Coordinates of C-alpha atoms in Angstrom, one line a residue:
M8 CA -5.7 -20.0 12.9
S9 CA -7.9 -17.3 11.6
I10 CA -9.3 -16.6 7.9
I11 CA -11.0 -13.6 6.0
N12 CA -12.5 -13.8 2.7
I13 CA -12.8 -10.4 0.8
D14 CA -12.7 -9.1 -2.6
T15 CA -9.1 -8.0 -3.4
N16 CA -10.2 -4.6 -4.8
A17 CA -12.3 -3.7 -1.6
L18 CA -9.1 -4.8 0.7
V19 CA -6.9 -2.5 -1.5
L20 CA -9.2 0.4 -1.3
L21 CA -9.6 0.0 2.4
L22 CA -5.8 -0.1 3.0
Q23 CA -5.0 2.8 0.4
K24 CA -7.2 5.0 2.8
T25 CA -5.9 3.9 5.9
K26 CA -2.5 4.9 5.3
R27 CA -3.3 8.5 4.9
P28 CA -0.4 9.8 2.6
S29 CA 0.3 13.5 3.1
H30 CA 2.6 16.1 1.6
T31 CA 5.4 16.9 3.8
G32 CA 7.7 19.5 2.0
T33 CA 8.0 18.0 -1.8
S34 CA 7.5 14.5 -0.7
V35 CA 4.4 12.2 -0.1
T36 CA 4.7 10.5 3.2
D37 CA 2.1 7.9 4.9
Q38 CA 0.8 8.9 8.3
V39 CA -0.1 5.3 9.1
V40 CA 2.3 2.7 8.1
S41 CA 0.6 -0.4 10.1
C42 CA -2.6 -1.3 11.0
A43 CA -4.8 -4.2 12.4
L44 CA -7.9 -5.7 10.4
I45 CA -10.7 -5.4 12.8
P46 CA -13.6 -7.9 12.6
N47 CA -17.1 -7.5 13.0
I48 CA -18.9 -10.7 12.9
K49 CA -22.4 -9.5 13.2
E50 CA -22.0 -6.8 10.4
Q51 CA -19.7 -9.1 8.3
T52 CA -16.9 -6.4 8.0
I53 CA -13.7 -5.5 8.7
S54 CA -12.4 -2.2 9.8
T55 CA -9.2 -0.4 10.4
I56 CA -8.9 2.3 13.4
S57 CA -5.8 4.1 13.3
L58 CA -4.3 7.3 14.7
V59 CA -2.0 8.9 12.8
K60 CA 1.9 9.1 13.6
D61 CA 1.7 12.1 15.8
G62 CA -0.8 10.5 18.0
V63 CA -3.4 13.5 18.2
S64 CA -4.0 15.4 15.1
S65 CA -6.2 13.0 13.1
L66 CA -8.1 9.5 13.6
S67 CA -9.7 7.3 11.0
K68 CA -12.0 4.4 10.9
F69 CA -12.4 2.8 7.5
S70 CA -14.4 -0.2 7.0
C71 CA -15.3 -2.7 4.1
S72 CA -17.5 -6.3 3.8
A73 CA -15.6 -9.5 4.4
E74 CA -16.6 -13.0 5.2
I75 CA -15.4 -13.7 8.6
T76 CA -16.2 -16.3 11.5
K77 CA -13.8 -15.4 14.3
D78 CA -13.2 -11.8 15.8
D79 CA -9.7 -12.1 15.9
Y80 CA -7.3 -9.0 14.7
F81 CA -5.4 -9.6 11.6
Y82 CA -2.1 -7.5 12.3
I83 CA -0.6 -5.8 9.1
P84 CA 3.0 -4.6 10.1
S85 CA 3.4 -2.7 6.7
I86 CA 0.5 -1.5 4.7
A87 CA 2.7 -0.8 1.8
R88 CA 4.1 -4.4 1.8
V89 CA 0.7 -5.8 1.7
L90 CA -0.2 -3.5 -1.0
G91 CA 2.7 -4.7 -2.9
V92 CA 1.2 -8.3 -2.5
L93 CA -2.4 -7.6 -3.7
K94 CA -1.0 -6.1 -6.9
F95 CA -0.3 -9.8 -8.0
H96 CA -3.8 -11.2 -6.7
G97 CA -7.5 -10.7 -8.1
G98 CA -11.0 -11.4 -7.5
K99 CA -11.8 -13.2 -4.3
I100 CA -8.9 -13.6 -1.7
T101 CA -8.5 -15.7 1.2
I102 CA -6.0 -14.3 4.3
T103 CA -4.9 -16.7 6.7
Q104 CA -3.0 -15.7 9.9
T105 CA -1.0 -17.9 11.8
V106 CA 1.2 -17.0 14.7
D107 CA 3.6 -15.3 12.7
S108 CA 2.5 -15.1 9.2
L109 CA -0.2 -13.7 7.0
K110 CA -1.2 -15.9 3.9
F111 CA -2.8 -14.4 1.1
K112 CA -4.4 -16.8 -1.5
S113 CA -6.5 -16.3 -4.7
N114 CA -7.1 -19.1 -7.5
N115 CA -3.5 -20.7 -7.7
K116 CA -1.3 -18.3 -6.2
Q117 CA -0.5 -17.9 -2.4
T118 CA 2.1 -15.2 -0.9
T119 CA 3.1 -15.4 2.7
I120 CA 4.7 -12.5 4.9
K121 CA 5.6 -12.4 8.3
T122 CA 3.4 -10.6 11.0
S123 CA 3.4 -9.9 14.5
Q124 CA 1.1 -8.0 17.1
D125 CA 4.4 -6.9 18.6
C126 CA 6.2 -5.0 15.7
K127 CA 6.8 -1.4 16.4
V128 CA 3.8 0.5 14.9
F129 CA 6.0 2.8 12.9
A130 CA 10.1 3.2 13.2
Q131 CA 10.1 5.8 15.9
S132 CA 7.3 4.7 18.0
P133 CA 8.1 2.8 21.4
L134 CA 4.4 1.5 20.9
T135 CA 3.7 -1.9 19.5
L136 CA 1.1 -2.4 16.7
K137 CA -1.2 -4.0 19.0
Q138 CA -0.6 -1.0 21.8
W139 CA -1.5 1.7 19.1
T140 CA -4.5 0.0 18.1
E141 CA -5.8 -0.3 21.3
K142 CA -5.1 3.1 22.0
S143 CA -6.8 4.0 18.6
I144 CA -10.1 2.1 19.5
E145 CA -9.9 3.9 22.7
K146 CA -10.0 7.1 21.4
F147 CA -12.4 6.5 18.7
A148 CA -15.0 5.4 21.6
S149 CA -14.9 8.9 22.6
F150 CA -17.3 9.7 19.7
Q151 CA -20.6 8.2 20.3
K152 CA -23.6 8.1 17.7
I153 CA -26.7 9.3 18.5
G154 CA -29.7 9.4 15.5
N155 CA -27.6 10.5 12.9
I156 CA -25.2 13.0 14.9
Y157 CA -22.0 12.2 17.0
N158 CA -21.3 13.8 20.1
Y159 CA -17.9 13.7 21.8
V160 CA -17.5 12.3 25.3
T161 CA -14.7 13.9 27.3
K162 CA -12.8 12.0 29.9
D163 CA -15.0 13.3 32.7
G164 CA -18.0 12.3 31.0
S165 CA -19.0 15.6 29.3
K166 CA -20.7 15.5 26.2
I167 CA -19.8 18.0 23.4
T168 CA -22.6 18.2 20.3
P169 CA -21.3 19.8 17.2
M170 CA -21.6 23.4 16.7
F171 CA -22.4 22.8 12.8
G172 CA -23.2 19.9 10.8
C173 CA -24.3 19.3 7.4
K174 CA -24.1 16.8 4.5
I175 CA -22.6 17.7 1.1
N176 CA -21.4 15.6 -2.0
G177 CA -18.1 14.0 -1.4
I178 CA -17.0 14.4 -5.1
D179 CA -17.7 18.1 -5.0
L180 CA -15.5 18.0 -1.9
F181 CA -12.6 16.0 -3.5
E182 CA -12.5 18.4 -6.7
A183 CA -12.3 21.4 -3.9
F184 CA -9.4 19.7 -2.5
R185 CA -7.9 18.8 -5.6
C186 CA -7.4 22.7 -6.7
G187 CA -4.7 23.0 -4.0
S188 CA -2.6 20.9 -6.9
I189 CA -3.1 23.6 -9.2
N190 CA 0.3 24.6 -10.9
G191 CA 2.2 21.6 -9.1
Q192 CA 1.4 23.0 -5.8
N193 CA 1.3 20.9 -2.8
A194 CA -1.1 22.8 -0.7
E195 CA -1.9 21.0 2.5
V196 CA -4.0 23.4 4.2
V197 CA -7.6 23.7 3.3
E198 CA -10.0 26.2 4.6
F199 CA -13.8 26.1 5.4
Q200 CA -16.1 28.7 5.6
Y201 CA -19.7 29.3 6.3
N202 CA -22.0 32.1 7.2
K203 CA -25.5 30.9 8.3
L204 CA -27.1 34.3 7.3
S205 CA -26.3 33.7 3.8
E206 CA -29.5 33.7 1.1
T207 CA -28.2 30.4 -0.3
P208 CA -26.5 27.8 2.1
K209 CA -22.8 26.8 1.0
I210 CA -19.9 25.6 2.3
L211 CA -16.9 27.6 0.9
V212 CA -13.6 25.6 0.8
N213 CA -10.4 27.5 -0.1
S214 CA -7.4 26.0 -1.2
G215 CA -3.9 26.8 -3.0
S216 CA -1.8 29.9 -2.8
D217 CA -2.2 33.5 -4.3
L218 CA 1.3 33.0 -5.8
H219 CA 0.3 29.7 -8.0
G220 CA -3.4 30.0 -8.0
S221 CA -5.8 30.3 -4.9
T222 CA -9.3 28.9 -5.4
T223 CA -12.5 29.1 -3.7
S224 CA -15.2 26.0 -4.2
E225 CA -18.7 26.7 -3.5
I226 CA -20.7 23.4 -2.5
D227 CA -24.3 23.3 -1.9
V228 CA -25.2 22.1 1.5
E229 CA -27.5 19.0 0.7
I230 CA -29.7 18.7 3.9
D231 CA -30.9 21.1 6.6
V232 CA -27.9 22.7 8.5
A233 CA -27.5 22.1 12.2
W234 CA -26.3 25.0 14.1
S235 CA -25.9 25.5 17.7
S236 CA -22.5 28.0 17.4
Q237 CA -23.0 31.3 19.2
Y238 CA -21.3 32.8 16.3
D239 CA -23.0 33.5 12.8
S240 CA -20.2 32.5 10.8
F241 CA -16.6 30.4 10.8
V242 CA -13.4 30.3 9.2
L243 CA -11.6 27.3 10.1
Q244 CA -8.4 25.6 8.5
Y245 CA -7.3 21.7 8.8
K246 CA -4.5 20.2 6.8
G247 CA -3.5 15.8 7.2
G248 CA -3.7 15.0 3.6
L249 CA -7.3 15.4 2.5
F250 CA -6.6 15.8 -1.1
H251 CA -5.1 12.2 -1.5
L252 CA -7.8 10.8 1.3
F253 CA -10.7 12.0 -0.9
K254 CA -9.4 10.4 -4.2
N255 CA -11.0 7.4 -2.9
I256 CA -13.9 8.5 -1.3
N257 CA -17.0 9.4 -3.8
E258 CA -19.8 9.2 -1.2
K259 CA -22.1 11.8 0.6
V260 CA -20.2 13.3 3.2
T261 CA -21.6 14.6 6.7
L262 CA -19.5 17.3 8.1
M263 CA -19.6 17.9 11.9
F264 CA -17.6 20.7 13.6
F265 CA -16.8 20.4 17.2
D266 CA -15.8 23.3 19.4
F267 CA -12.7 22.3 21.5
T268 CA -11.5 25.8 22.1
K269 CA -12.1 25.9 26.1
Y270 CA -9.7 22.8 26.0
G271 CA -7.1 24.7 23.7
Q272 CA -7.8 22.4 21.0
G273 CA -9.3 24.8 18.2
T274 CA -12.4 23.0 16.5
G275 CA -12.4 19.8 15.3
L276 CA -13.7 18.3 12.1
L277 CA -15.6 14.7 11.5
M278 CA -16.4 13.7 8.2
V279 CA -18.7 10.8 8.2
T280 CA -19.9 8.6 5.3
D281 CA -21.6 5.5 5.0
H282 CA -18.2 3.4 5.1
D283 CA -15.8 5.7 7.0
I284 CA -15.2 8.2 9.6
I285 CA -12.3 10.4 9.7
F286 CA -11.7 13.2 12.6
Q287 CA -9.4 16.0 12.0
A288 CA -7.8 18.4 14.2
S289 CA -7.8 22.1 13.2
I290 CA -4.6 24.3 12.6
L291 CA -4.4 26.3 15.7
D292 CA -3.5 30.3 15.2

């Protein structure tokens, strides 16, 4: 039997970020429907590490503080179901995992739901939650931190350093993404532009359509730019529910762009805060 003690609001925020909602047509669907809570006893944190449903376009690690004594994974077969449970709890909550259940106890209430590491990670997947978690962790290990920068290590051991990196304000980034909802739009695509020759270093973020309102947001670069690209500028597009994700992120964000074009994979974007790491593949032409 394994136990976690955690602030309910912290767990709610962790799970809201983990499920990665995005627009599909006119509806919002979760790109991650189940996850494992991964403990770090030394740091006293729990994390989720999850690929989205397609297994390639995005990978995230989200973390928060918790009191833990064992390194057992806690398997959540339905994030939405657990969030529904947590609405009726508050303050400090104790989570206990048995062979086939999760028990949530706060003050004078306890709620129990069934769980299994062998449940399907999502309805159409042949993989179990345990297998998908292992796959996600293996993929995440490709990003290795050196100082304040991450390198990507390929299967043959080659290291890819960011072609560009900078730190910006996370609230400014959310406000830029939010403009994709002007006049009821559900604009999933956001575009990043940068020109290293500009007199004032700024990231430009474009969102929305000309029909309903296309917006360009200028965001100040807050630290010196690291630049290793052979080009003087770039224009790159991404999607994947970034507007929904950044509703829950208000920290400083370090952006790192990785050139995977020789592998036929465009330019990937790694977004790093003090608690979160999100990788998003670019939209290919």
